[in-house]
mmCIF file of C-alpha atoms in Angstrom:
data_model
loop_
_atom_site.group_PDB
_atom_site.id
_atom_site.type_symbol
_atom_site.label_atom_id
_atom_site.label_comp_id
_atom_site.label_asym_id
_atom_site.label_seq_id
_atom_site.Cartn_x
_atom_site.Cartn_y
_atom_site.Cartn_z
ATOM 1 C CA MET A 27 8.740 0.196 -25.005
ATOM 2 C CA LYS A 28 8.457 3.307 -27.118
ATOM 3 C CA LEU A 29 7.638 6.720 -25.687
ATOM 4 C CA PHE A 30 4.157 6.933 -24.186
ATOM 5 C CA PRO A 31 1.828 9.338 -26.023
ATOM 6 C CA TYR A 32 0.219 11.781 -23.600
ATOM 7 C CA GLY A 33 -1.951 14.853 -23.675
ATOM 8 C CA HIS A 34 -3.472 17.366 -21.280
ATOM 9 C CA ALA A 35 -5.821 20.324 -21.441
ATOM 10 C CA THR A 36 -8.058 22.603 -19.431
ATOM 11 C CA HIS A 37 -11.479 23.861 -20.497
ATOM 12 C CA PRO A 38 -14.776 24.589 -18.727
ATOM 13 C CA GLN A 39 -16.423 21.940 -20.950
ATOM 14 C CA TRP A 40 -14.992 18.452 -20.633
ATOM 15 C CA ARG A 41 -15.719 17.615 -24.280
ATOM 16 C CA MET A 42 -13.516 20.477 -25.427
ATOM 17 C CA ALA A 43 -10.721 19.388 -23.101
ATOM 18 C CA ALA A 44 -11.071 15.811 -24.346
ATOM 19 C CA GLY A 45 -10.867 17.005 -27.937
ATOM 20 C CA LEU A 46 -7.633 18.849 -27.257
ATOM 21 C CA VAL A 47 -6.153 15.824 -25.480
ATOM 22 C CA LEU A 48 -7.169 13.441 -28.264
ATOM 23 C CA ALA A 49 -5.557 15.706 -30.857
ATOM 24 C CA GLN A 50 -2.260 15.590 -28.927
ATOM 25 C CA LEU A 51 -2.412 11.809 -28.549
ATOM 26 C CA ARG A 52 -3.152 11.191 -32.224
ATOM 27 C CA ALA A 53 -0.386 13.530 -33.334
ATOM 28 C CA GLN A 54 2.186 11.795 -31.127
ATOM 29 C CA MET A 55 1.098 8.308 -32.221
ATOM 30 C CA THR A 56 2.166 9.190 -35.766
ATOM 31 C CA LEU A 57 5.733 9.970 -34.654
ATOM 32 C CA PRO A 58 8.350 7.205 -34.983
ATOM 33 C CA ASP A 59 9.612 7.449 -31.376
ATOM 34 C CA TYR A 60 6.128 7.127 -29.872
ATOM 35 C CA ALA A 61 3.949 4.049 -29.478
ATOM 36 C CA SER A 62 1.381 3.775 -32.271
ATOM 37 C CA GLU A 63 -0.940 1.112 -30.813
ATOM 38 C CA PRO A 64 -0.866 1.256 -27.005
ATOM 39 C CA ARG A 65 -3.563 -0.674 -25.164
ATOM 40 C CA LEU A 66 -3.387 0.807 -21.648
ATOM 41 C CA ALA A 67 -4.481 4.341 -20.719
ATOM 42 C CA LEU A 68 -3.971 6.271 -17.486
ATOM 43 C CA VAL A 69 -6.580 9.004 -16.975
ATOM 44 C CA TYR A 70 -6.457 11.773 -14.382
ATOM 45 C CA ILE A 71 -9.098 14.479 -14.030
ATOM 46 C CA THR A 72 -9.617 17.371 -11.647
ATOM 47 C CA ASP A 73 -12.728 17.269 -9.485
ATOM 48 C CA HIS A 74 -14.448 19.818 -11.733
ATOM 49 C CA TYR A 75 -15.134 16.904 -14.087
ATOM 50 C CA ALA A 76 -15.949 14.322 -11.400
ATOM 51 C CA HIS A 77 -19.712 14.378 -11.962
ATOM 52 C CA GLU A 78 -19.134 13.780 -15.685
ATOM 53 C CA ALA A 79 -16.604 10.980 -15.181
ATOM 54 C CA GLN A 80 -18.710 8.244 -16.802
ATOM 55 C CA ALA A 81 -19.575 10.316 -19.863
ATOM 56 C CA LEU A 82 -15.948 11.371 -20.206
ATOM 57 C CA LEU A 83 -14.651 7.797 -20.047
ATOM 58 C CA ASP A 84 -17.279 6.604 -22.527
ATOM 59 C CA HIS A 85 -16.258 9.367 -24.912
ATOM 60 C CA LEU A 86 -12.553 8.535 -24.669
ATOM 61 C CA ARG A 87 -13.248 4.827 -25.227
ATOM 62 C CA GLN A 88 -15.302 5.618 -28.310
ATOM 63 C CA GLU A 89 -12.599 7.881 -29.750
ATOM 64 C CA LEU A 90 -9.741 5.468 -28.923
ATOM 65 C CA PRO A 91 -11.176 2.009 -29.697
ATOM 66 C CA GLN A 92 -7.691 0.462 -29.843
ATOM 67 C CA VAL A 93 -7.223 1.207 -26.131
ATOM 68 C CA THR A 94 -8.748 -1.699 -24.211
ATOM 69 C CA ASP A 95 -7.733 -0.947 -20.615
ATOM 70 C CA TRP A 96 -8.259 2.178 -18.529
ATOM 71 C CA ALA A 97 -7.171 3.238 -15.045
ATOM 72 C CA GLY A 98 -6.955 6.506 -13.140
ATOM 73 C CA THR A 99 -8.667 8.755 -10.630
ATOM 74 C CA VAL A 100 -9.607 12.309 -9.673
ATOM 75 C CA GLY A 101 -7.644 14.972 -7.777
ATOM 76 C CA VAL A 102 -8.081 18.570 -6.731
ATOM 77 C CA GLY A 103 -5.077 19.008 -8.989
ATOM 78 C CA ILE A 104 -3.405 16.956 -11.700
ATOM 79 C CA ALA A 105 0.218 16.838 -12.796
ATOM 80 C CA VAL A 106 1.782 16.653 -16.250
ATOM 81 C CA ASN A 107 5.226 17.281 -17.649
ATOM 82 C CA ASN A 108 6.198 20.849 -16.694
ATOM 83 C CA ALA A 109 2.705 21.907 -15.550
ATOM 84 C CA GLU A 110 0.150 21.602 -12.756
ATOM 85 C CA TYR A 111 -3.597 22.133 -12.994
ATOM 86 C CA PHE A 112 -5.010 23.226 -9.641
ATOM 87 C CA ASP A 113 -8.586 24.306 -8.947
ATOM 88 C CA GLU A 114 -9.511 24.347 -12.633
ATOM 89 C CA PRO A 115 -11.236 21.842 -14.938
ATOM 90 C CA ALA A 116 -8.512 19.705 -16.499
ATOM 91 C CA LEU A 117 -7.808 16.297 -17.993
ATOM 92 C CA ALA A 118 -4.625 14.309 -18.635
ATOM 93 C CA VAL A 119 -4.252 10.992 -20.469
ATOM 94 C CA MET A 120 -1.156 8.864 -21.061
ATOM 95 C CA LEU A 121 -1.155 5.772 -23.290
ATOM 96 C CA CYS A 122 1.297 3.200 -21.954
ATOM 97 C CA ASP A 123 3.215 1.010 -24.396
ATOM 98 C CA VAL A 124 3.140 -2.108 -22.200
ATOM 99 C CA PRO A 125 2.327 -5.551 -23.672
ATOM 100 C CA PRO A 126 -1.140 -6.731 -22.537
ATOM 101 C CA ALA A 127 0.361 -9.886 -21.037
ATOM 102 C CA HIS A 128 2.516 -7.761 -18.703
ATOM 103 C CA TYR A 129 -0.165 -5.755 -16.893
ATOM 104 C CA ARG A 130 -3.601 -6.222 -15.357
ATOM 105 C CA VAL A 131 -6.217 -3.642 -14.377
ATOM 106 C CA PHE A 132 -7.775 -4.442 -11.001
ATOM 107 C CA SER A 133 -10.523 -3.103 -8.749
ATOM 108 C CA GLY A 134 -13.037 -4.272 -6.185
ATOM 109 C CA VAL A 135 -15.076 -5.920 -8.931
ATOM 110 C CA SER A 136 -11.990 -7.507 -10.560
ATOM 111 C CA PRO A 137 -9.464 -8.332 -7.789
ATOM 112 C CA LEU A 138 -5.772 -8.874 -8.458
ATOM 113 C CA PRO A 139 -4.614 -12.521 -8.280
ATOM 114 C CA ALA A 140 -1.950 -13.216 -5.687
ATOM 115 C CA ASP A 141 1.722 -13.319 -6.770
ATOM 116 C CA TRP A 142 0.940 -12.382 -10.360
ATOM 117 C CA ALA A 143 2.524 -8.936 -10.394
ATOM 118 C CA ASP A 144 5.849 -7.407 -9.384
ATOM 119 C CA ALA A 145 4.455 -3.985 -8.457
ATOM 120 C CA ALA A 146 1.209 -2.045 -8.748
ATOM 121 C CA LEU A 147 -0.053 1.479 -9.347
ATOM 122 C CA VAL A 148 -2.822 1.996 -6.766
ATOM 123 C CA HIS A 149 -5.603 4.567 -6.487
ATOM 124 C CA ALA A 150 -7.599 4.462 -3.247
ATOM 125 C CA ASP A 151 -10.584 6.195 -1.726
ATOM 126 C CA PRO A 152 -9.486 7.813 1.577
ATOM 127 C CA ALA A 153 -12.901 7.019 3.114
ATOM 128 C CA THR A 154 -12.360 3.267 2.688
ATOM 129 C CA PRO A 155 -12.567 1.426 6.047
ATOM 130 C CA GLU A 156 -9.369 -0.294 7.222
ATOM 131 C CA LEU A 157 -7.425 1.240 4.359
ATOM 132 C CA ALA A 158 -4.018 0.517 5.881
ATOM 133 C CA GLU A 159 -4.859 -3.174 6.175
ATOM 134 C CA LEU A 160 -6.113 -3.267 2.582
ATOM 135 C CA MET A 161 -2.885 -1.697 1.345
ATOM 136 C CA THR A 162 -0.792 -4.221 3.249
ATOM 137 C CA GLU A 163 -2.877 -7.040 1.805
ATOM 138 C CA MET A 164 -2.548 -5.602 -1.698
ATOM 139 C CA ALA A 165 1.232 -5.259 -1.337
ATOM 140 C CA GLY A 166 1.317 -8.913 -0.296
ATOM 141 C CA ARG A 167 -0.230 -9.834 -3.635
ATOM 142 C CA THR A 168 2.824 -8.496 -5.479
ATOM 143 C CA GLN A 169 6.160 -10.287 -5.607
ATOM 144 C CA GLN A 170 8.180 -7.237 -4.567
ATOM 145 C CA GLY A 171 5.567 -5.913 -2.131
ATOM 146 C CA TYR A 172 5.767 -2.556 -3.878
ATOM 147 C CA LEU A 173 2.835 -0.223 -4.422
ATOM 148 C CA PHE A 174 2.954 3.314 -5.777
ATOM 149 C CA GLY A 175 0.108 5.781 -6.133
ATOM 150 C CA GLY A 176 -2.122 7.810 -3.860
ATOM 151 C CA LEU A 177 -5.475 8.579 -2.297
ATOM 152 C CA THR A 178 -8.164 10.277 -4.328
ATOM 153 C CA SER A 179 -8.611 13.968 -3.466
ATOM 154 C CA SER A 180 -11.889 15.574 -4.424
ATOM 155 C CA ARG A 181 -14.375 18.161 -3.215
ATOM 156 C CA THR A 182 -17.147 16.337 -5.059
ATOM 157 C CA ARG A 183 -17.145 12.647 -6.108
ATOM 158 C CA SER A 184 -14.112 10.485 -5.295
ATOM 159 C CA VAL A 185 -14.186 8.512 -8.529
ATOM 160 C CA GLN A 186 -11.723 5.973 -9.868
ATOM 161 C CA PHE A 187 -11.351 4.609 -13.390
ATOM 162 C CA ALA A 188 -10.796 0.862 -13.747
ATOM 163 C CA LEU A 189 -11.921 -0.965 -16.871
ATOM 164 C CA SER A 190 -10.615 -3.826 -18.987
ATOM 165 C CA THR A 191 -12.461 -5.322 -21.921
ATOM 166 C CA ASP A 192 -11.110 -8.727 -20.851
ATOM 167 C CA GLN A 193 -12.976 -8.417 -17.542
ATOM 168 C CA PRO A 194 -16.779 -8.572 -17.977
ATOM 169 C CA GLN A 195 -17.305 -7.381 -14.386
ATOM 170 C CA SER A 196 -15.454 -4.114 -14.958
ATOM 171 C CA VAL A 197 -17.217 -3.520 -18.275
ATOM 172 C CA ALA A 198 -20.577 -4.092 -16.587
ATOM 173 C CA SER A 199 -19.682 -1.530 -13.905
ATOM 174 C CA GLY A 200 -19.024 1.080 -16.574
ATOM 175 C CA GLY A 201 -15.426 1.517 -15.477
ATOM 176 C CA VAL A 202 -16.150 4.351 -13.001
ATOM 177 C CA LEU A 203 -16.055 3.302 -9.352
ATOM 178 C CA GLU A 204 -16.191 4.837 -5.894
ATOM 179 C CA GLY A 205 -14.628 3.379 -2.755
ATOM 180 C CA GLY A 206 -11.926 0.798 -2.233
ATOM 181 C CA LEU A 207 -8.757 0.327 -4.287
ATOM 182 C CA SER A 208 -8.126 0.077 -7.995
ATOM 183 C CA GLY A 209 -5.229 0.460 -10.390
ATOM 184 C CA VAL A 210 -2.834 -1.430 -12.631
ATOM 185 C CA ALA A 211 -0.490 -4.251 -11.653
ATOM 186 C CA PHE A 212 2.700 -4.809 -13.639
ATOM 187 C CA ALA A 213 4.591 -8.037 -14.294
ATOM 188 C CA PRO A 214 8.354 -8.336 -13.604
ATOM 189 C CA GLN A 215 9.096 -7.796 -17.310
ATOM 190 C CA VAL A 216 8.044 -4.135 -17.011
ATOM 191 C CA GLY A 217 10.998 -1.947 -16.051
ATOM 192 C CA LEU A 218 10.092 0.414 -13.218
ATOM 193 C CA LEU A 219 12.111 2.790 -11.040
ATOM 194 C CA SER A 220 10.368 4.509 -8.132
ATOM 195 C CA ARG A 221 11.448 7.006 -5.485
ATOM 196 C CA VAL A 222 9.820 8.838 -2.573
ATOM 197 C CA THR A 223 10.703 12.475 -1.938
ATOM 198 C CA GLN A 224 10.003 14.018 1.465
ATOM 199 C CA GLY A 225 8.814 17.576 1.931
ATOM 200 C CA CYS A 226 10.080 18.158 5.469
ATOM 201 C CA GLN A 227 13.328 19.038 7.226
ATOM 202 C CA PRO A 228 14.407 17.678 10.648
ATOM 203 C CA ILE A 229 14.757 20.425 13.257
ATOM 204 C CA ALA A 230 15.883 18.239 16.175
ATOM 205 C CA PRO A 231 17.958 15.100 16.819
ATOM 206 C CA GLU A 232 16.373 11.736 16.130
ATOM 207 C CA ARG A 233 15.439 9.824 19.280
ATOM 208 C CA GLU A 234 14.065 6.439 20.216
ATOM 209 C CA ILE A 235 10.513 6.123 21.548
ATOM 210 C CA THR A 236 11.114 4.317 24.833
ATOM 211 C CA GLU A 237 7.521 4.462 26.101
ATOM 212 C CA ALA A 238 4.244 4.937 24.245
ATOM 213 C CA ASP A 239 0.519 4.407 24.704
ATOM 214 C CA LYS A 240 -1.289 3.928 21.372
ATOM 215 C CA HIS A 241 -1.018 7.373 19.704
ATOM 216 C CA VAL A 242 0.782 9.095 22.582
ATOM 217 C CA VAL A 243 4.557 9.104 22.875
ATOM 218 C CA LEU A 244 5.397 9.289 26.584
ATOM 219 C CA LYS A 245 9.199 9.077 26.638
ATOM 220 C CA LEU A 246 11.988 9.771 24.166
ATOM 221 C CA ASN A 247 15.375 8.315 25.068
ATOM 222 C CA GLY A 248 13.941 7.775 28.562
ATOM 223 C CA GLU A 249 12.955 11.433 29.039
ATOM 224 C CA PRO A 250 9.398 12.841 29.177
ATOM 225 C CA ALA A 251 8.383 13.436 25.562
ATOM 226 C CA LEU A 252 6.643 16.742 26.223
ATOM 227 C CA ASP A 253 9.721 18.196 27.926
ATOM 228 C CA VAL A 254 11.896 17.040 25.032
ATOM 229 C CA MET A 255 9.605 18.663 22.477
ATOM 230 C CA LEU A 256 9.368 21.957 24.363
ATOM 231 C CA ASN A 257 13.135 22.079 24.686
ATOM 232 C CA ASP A 258 13.692 21.258 21.000
ATOM 233 C CA LEU A 259 11.193 23.876 19.882
ATOM 234 C CA LYS A 260 12.391 26.428 22.447
ATOM 235 C CA ILE A 261 8.877 27.150 23.700
ATOM 236 C CA SER A 262 7.052 27.008 27.041
ATOM 237 C CA LEU A 263 3.472 26.128 27.950
ATOM 238 C CA SER A 264 3.512 29.111 30.297
ATOM 239 C CA GLU A 265 3.300 31.246 27.131
ATOM 240 C CA PRO A 266 0.548 29.469 25.177
ATOM 241 C CA GLN A 267 0.045 32.272 22.645
ATOM 242 C CA LYS A 268 3.615 31.765 21.460
ATOM 243 C CA ALA A 269 3.745 28.003 21.909
ATOM 244 C CA ILE A 270 0.540 26.928 20.113
ATOM 245 C CA PRO A 271 1.447 28.291 16.627
ATOM 246 C CA VAL A 272 4.883 26.663 16.860
ATOM 247 C CA VAL A 273 3.428 23.276 17.815
ATOM 248 C CA ARG A 274 0.853 23.476 15.036
ATOM 249 C CA ALA A 275 3.623 24.120 12.520
ATOM 250 C CA THR A 276 5.648 21.151 13.777
ATOM 251 C CA LEU A 277 5.388 17.590 12.438
ATOM 252 C CA VAL A 278 7.001 14.341 13.522
ATOM 253 C CA GLY A 279 8.981 11.942 11.367
ATOM 254 C CA LEU A 280 8.634 8.298 12.417
ATOM 255 C CA SER A 281 10.984 5.463 11.476
ATOM 256 C CA PRO A 282 10.778 1.709 12.126
ATOM 257 C CA ALA A 283 12.607 0.326 15.145
ATOM 258 C CA GLY A 284 16.337 -0.002 14.590
ATOM 259 C CA GLN A 285 16.312 2.052 11.424
ATOM 260 C CA ALA A 286 17.737 5.559 11.147
ATOM 261 C CA GLY A 287 15.335 7.995 9.562
ATOM 262 C CA VAL A 288 17.704 10.923 8.990
ATOM 263 C CA GLY A 289 20.401 10.595 6.341
ATOM 264 C CA ARG A 290 23.970 11.828 6.553
ATOM 265 C CA ALA A 291 22.989 14.914 4.565
ATOM 266 C CA GLY A 292 20.296 15.744 7.120
ATOM 267 C CA ASN A 293 17.379 14.720 4.903
ATOM 268 C CA LEU A 294 14.521 12.431 5.903
ATOM 269 C CA GLY A 295 14.818 8.920 4.485
ATOM 270 C CA SER A 296 12.197 7.384 2.213
ATOM 271 C CA ASP A 297 10.958 5.068 4.981
ATOM 272 C CA VAL A 298 10.087 7.961 7.302
ATOM 273 C CA LEU A 299 6.381 8.568 7.843
ATOM 274 C CA VAL A 300 5.577 12.226 8.529
ATOM 275 C CA ARG A 301 2.580 12.757 10.784
ATOM 276 C CA HIS A 302 0.782 15.640 12.523
ATOM 277 C CA ILE A 303 0.963 16.416 16.228
ATOM 278 C CA VAL A 304 -2.683 16.150 17.274
ATOM 279 C CA GLY A 305 -2.496 16.998 20.972
ATOM 280 C CA LEU A 306 -0.508 17.332 24.179
ATOM 281 C CA ASP A 307 -0.916 15.330 27.390
ATOM 282 C CA PRO A 308 0.507 17.492 30.235
ATOM 283 C CA MET A 309 -0.633 15.038 32.908
ATOM 284 C CA ARG A 310 1.536 12.254 31.481
ATOM 285 C CA GLN A 311 4.087 14.567 29.830
ATOM 286 C CA GLY A 312 3.151 13.049 26.480
ATOM 287 C CA VAL A 313 2.733 14.156 22.854
ATOM 288 C CA ALA A 314 -0.094 12.701 20.739
ATOM 289 C CA VAL A 315 0.530 12.103 17.028
ATOM 290 C CA ALA A 316 -1.621 10.831 14.171
ATOM 291 C CA GLU A 317 -0.082 7.350 14.064
ATOM 292 C CA HIS A 318 -0.100 4.228 16.194
ATOM 293 C CA LEU A 319 3.205 4.107 18.069
ATOM 294 C CA GLU A 320 5.364 1.284 19.369
ATOM 295 C CA PRO A 321 8.401 1.445 21.675
ATOM 296 C CA GLY A 322 11.577 1.171 19.658
ATOM 297 C CA MET A 323 10.382 3.394 16.826
ATOM 298 C CA ARG A 324 12.484 6.465 16.165
ATOM 299 C CA LEU A 325 11.094 10.003 16.124
ATOM 300 C CA THR A 326 12.342 13.379 15.019
ATOM 301 C CA PHE A 327 10.539 16.705 15.096
ATOM 302 C CA CYS A 328 10.466 18.377 11.702
ATOM 303 C CA LYS A 329 8.880 21.162 9.701
ATOM 304 C CA ARG A 330 7.811 21.685 6.147
ATOM 305 C CA ASP A 331 10.643 23.442 4.390
ATOM 306 C CA VAL A 332 10.605 24.699 0.788
ATOM 307 C CA GLN A 333 14.356 24.417 0.260
ATOM 308 C CA ALA A 334 14.477 20.921 1.752
ATOM 309 C CA ALA A 335 11.566 19.805 -0.417
ATOM 310 C CA ARG A 336 13.199 21.225 -3.540
ATOM 311 C CA ALA A 337 16.590 19.695 -2.810
ATOM 312 C CA ASP A 338 15.090 16.296 -2.037
ATOM 313 C CA LEU A 339 12.998 16.305 -5.219
ATOM 314 C CA VAL A 340 16.099 17.070 -7.272
ATOM 315 C CA ARG A 341 17.943 14.308 -5.411
ATOM 316 C CA VAL A 342 15.439 11.572 -6.273
ATOM 317 C CA CYS A 343 15.360 12.683 -9.910
ATOM 318 C CA ALA A 344 19.157 12.527 -9.973
ATOM 319 C CA GLU A 345 19.096 9.029 -8.461
ATOM 320 C CA ILE A 346 16.782 7.853 -11.238
ATOM 321 C CA ARG A 347 18.987 9.398 -13.908
ATOM 322 C CA GLU A 348 22.048 7.835 -12.331
ATOM 323 C CA GLU A 349 20.493 4.372 -12.602
ATOM 324 C CA LEU A 350 19.859 5.014 -16.280
ATOM 325 C CA GLU A 351 23.265 6.609 -16.905
ATOM 326 C CA PRO A 352 25.782 4.867 -14.600
ATOM 327 C CA GLU A 353 28.850 6.191 -16.355
ATOM 328 C CA MET A 354 27.809 9.789 -15.593
ATOM 329 C CA LEU A 355 27.337 9.375 -11.842
ATOM 330 C CA SER A 356 29.642 11.891 -10.294
ATOM 331 C CA ILE A 357 29.294 14.903 -12.564
ATOM 332 C CA GLU A 358 25.510 14.665 -12.805
ATOM 333 C CA ALA A 359 25.127 14.100 -9.085
ATOM 334 C CA VAL A 360 26.960 17.374 -8.549
ATOM 335 C CA HIS A 361 24.980 19.321 -11.152
ATOM 336 C CA ALA A 362 21.675 17.878 -9.937
ATOM 337 C CA LEU A 363 22.020 19.876 -6.747
ATOM 338 C CA SER A 364 22.543 23.143 -8.595
ATOM 339 C CA ASP A 365 20.436 25.264 -10.929
ATOM 340 C CA ASP A 366 22.483 24.220 -13.966
ATOM 341 C CA PRO A 367 20.400 22.246 -16.489
ATOM 342 C CA LEU A 368 21.032 18.527 -16.813
ATOM 343 C CA PRO A 369 21.497 16.832 -20.180
ATOM 344 C CA THR A 370 18.151 15.500 -21.387
ATOM 345 C CA VAL A 371 19.402 12.673 -23.613
ATOM 346 C CA PRO A 372 20.384 9.479 -21.747
ATOM 347 C CA GLN A 373 23.768 8.070 -22.783
ATOM 348 C CA ALA A 374 23.636 4.465 -21.632
ATOM 349 C CA GLY A 375 21.106 2.753 -23.874
ATOM 350 C CA LYS A 376 18.156 3.191 -21.515
ATOM 351 C CA ARG A 377 15.566 5.905 -21.404
ATOM 352 C CA ILE A 378 12.352 6.904 -19.677
ATOM 353 C CA ALA A 379 9.341 5.888 -21.757
ATOM 354 C CA GLY A 380 6.866 7.530 -19.377
ATOM 355 C CA ALA A 381 6.399 8.581 -15.770
ATOM 356 C CA VAL A 382 3.718 8.846 -13.080
ATOM 357 C CA TYR A 383 4.045 11.436 -10.328
ATOM 358 C CA VAL A 384 1.762 11.542 -7.284
ATOM 359 C CA SER A 385 2.258 14.483 -4.948
ATOM 360 C CA CYS A 386 0.544 15.782 -1.824
ATOM 361 C CA THR A 387 -2.207 18.382 -2.155
ATOM 362 C CA GLY A 388 -0.145 20.495 0.267
ATOM 363 C CA ARG A 389 2.782 20.609 -2.146
ATOM 364 C CA GLY A 390 2.621 21.780 -5.755
ATOM 365 C CA GLY A 391 3.660 25.142 -7.115
ATOM 366 C CA PRO A 392 2.512 27.241 -4.151
ATOM 367 C CA HIS A 393 4.762 25.254 -1.816
ATOM 368 C CA PHE A 394 7.721 25.360 -4.222
ATOM 369 C CA GLY A 395 7.544 29.054 -4.962
ATOM 370 C CA GLY A 396 5.338 29.582 -8.013
ATOM 371 C CA PRO A 397 2.794 28.122 -10.439
ATOM 372 C CA SER A 398 3.819 24.647 -11.661
ATOM 373 C CA ALA A 399 7.165 24.977 -9.855
ATOM 374 C CA GLU A 400 7.194 21.391 -8.572
ATOM 375 C CA LEU A 401 6.686 19.866 -12.015
ATOM 376 C CA GLN A 402 9.167 22.292 -13.542
ATOM 377 C CA ILE A 403 11.807 20.960 -11.151
ATOM 378 C CA ILE A 404 11.120 17.421 -12.385
ATOM 379 C CA ARG A 405 11.280 18.556 -16.020
ATOM 380 C CA HIS A 406 14.541 20.338 -15.276
ATOM 381 C CA ALA A 407 16.044 17.193 -13.735
ATOM 382 C CA LEU A 408 14.597 14.399 -15.904
ATOM 383 C CA GLY A 409 14.203 16.165 -19.213
ATOM 384 C CA ASP A 410 11.217 16.248 -21.541
ATOM 385 C CA VAL A 411 9.556 12.922 -20.734
ATOM 386 C CA PRO A 412 5.876 11.894 -20.907
ATOM 387 C CA LEU A 413 4.450 12.346 -17.403
ATOM 388 C CA VAL A 414 1.002 12.378 -15.794
ATOM 389 C CA GLY A 415 -0.233 12.149 -12.221
ATOM 390 C CA PHE A 416 -2.337 13.836 -9.586
ATOM 391 C CA PHE A 417 -2.249 15.623 -6.240
ATOM 392 C CA ALA A 418 -3.415 13.194 -3.587
ATOM 393 C CA ALA A 419 -4.902 13.181 -0.101
ATOM 394 C CA GLY A 420 -2.096 10.790 0.858
ATOM 395 C CA GLU A 421 0.705 9.190 -1.117
ATOM 396 C CA ILE A 422 1.326 5.453 -1.408
ATOM 397 C CA ALA A 423 4.740 3.806 -1.669
ATOM 398 C CA ARG A 424 5.536 0.215 -0.717
ATOM 399 C CA HIS A 425 2.712 -0.590 1.716
ATOM 400 C CA HIS A 426 2.953 2.773 3.522
ATOM 401 C CA LEU A 427 0.692 5.791 3.406
ATOM 402 C CA TYR A 428 2.704 9.018 3.357
ATOM 403 C CA GLY A 429 1.948 12.721 3.770
ATOM 404 C CA TYR A 430 3.665 15.806 2.306
ATOM 405 C CA THR A 431 5.630 13.580 -0.079
ATOM 406 C CA GLY A 432 5.959 12.985 -3.793
ATOM 407 C CA VAL A 433 6.150 9.513 -5.347
ATOM 408 C CA LEU A 434 7.909 9.483 -8.720
ATOM 409 C CA THR A 435 7.805 6.297 -10.794
ATOM 410 C CA VAL A 436 9.290 5.920 -14.270
ATOM 411 C CA PHE A 437 8.870 3.249 -16.938
ATOM 412 C CA VAL A 438 12.296 2.289 -18.261
ATOM 413 C CA SER A 439 12.819 1.294 -21.885
ATOM 414 C CA ASP A 440 15.938 -0.354 -23.304
#
């Protein structure tokens, strides 16, 4: 794979933004290091353009006739290399240099065959009934059981792009859909590396859920869950004006039974699901959370923390670089945790051809300290690589639905 051409722009008129993006794509396709005839396009738009999604896709298809397959969605914000577009009309397109035999665009009108793919980029409508079950079923259709992507976030239409000229059903639909799941599945021949970065910091020891009733945890390590939480947070229900804001600012990290969720460095592991506390049950001394609970699961109280989110984002970027540059493990692992810039040219014969980053709508620059700060951290750690993505209403990795996380996936080229 060569480098993936990509472009992005903001403008009140979508045609002007599309023109700017097309100019960037065409310029890059003339460069020797970039793909000149890619067939697959990823398209992300902010919800300012959602009502014009069909016209926009038709225009892009007409201007790029060599591109036969399209996938993408809408977000309240979109992500590109070194920049974020929030609450403004914006468009980003990346042309992926993947052989047509090694990917397949899928949607509700063109389902993915079972066991064809190794992994899949998934866009999903958050209003879809039984979404968790659909994601599990979709993961089961891939050989590795790995999904990456996110839930559409929009204040207007929750549109998805899914079109392939080899699929008459998707062409007939126009390529712009609402509801359900869509995306691109990739064969094992496509090199992918993916990591989940958490945005929260544990503030209490991890404990086992020893008794639960649906969404209510009743006992932690055999003790009443409400008492444990009040003790950990150093609050009392006798002072509700002080206690309520603290509880509202507290989240829970949940891990599967028998699996530690907090790493040796004190960070949340990638398998931890962060969920809101949605209520208290003083009668049963329980704490209600936004997740179905089972005894044996492990729970830790946590909070959103800017420094933890920044450090964890740098960590996952460093892990990806380390897989590409194994002979530079130790020194880069050290520098990745500092503000010193990392080398941007891989040394081991592999490089990043392109990347997709899906982050939570509650993250982004404002959470990391300034405009575009989150994407600047990725640029700082990975270098100047083609990257597009969006800010989601929930992030997808494996068959799980996350919150307050970022999912970074890179296409690896020899």
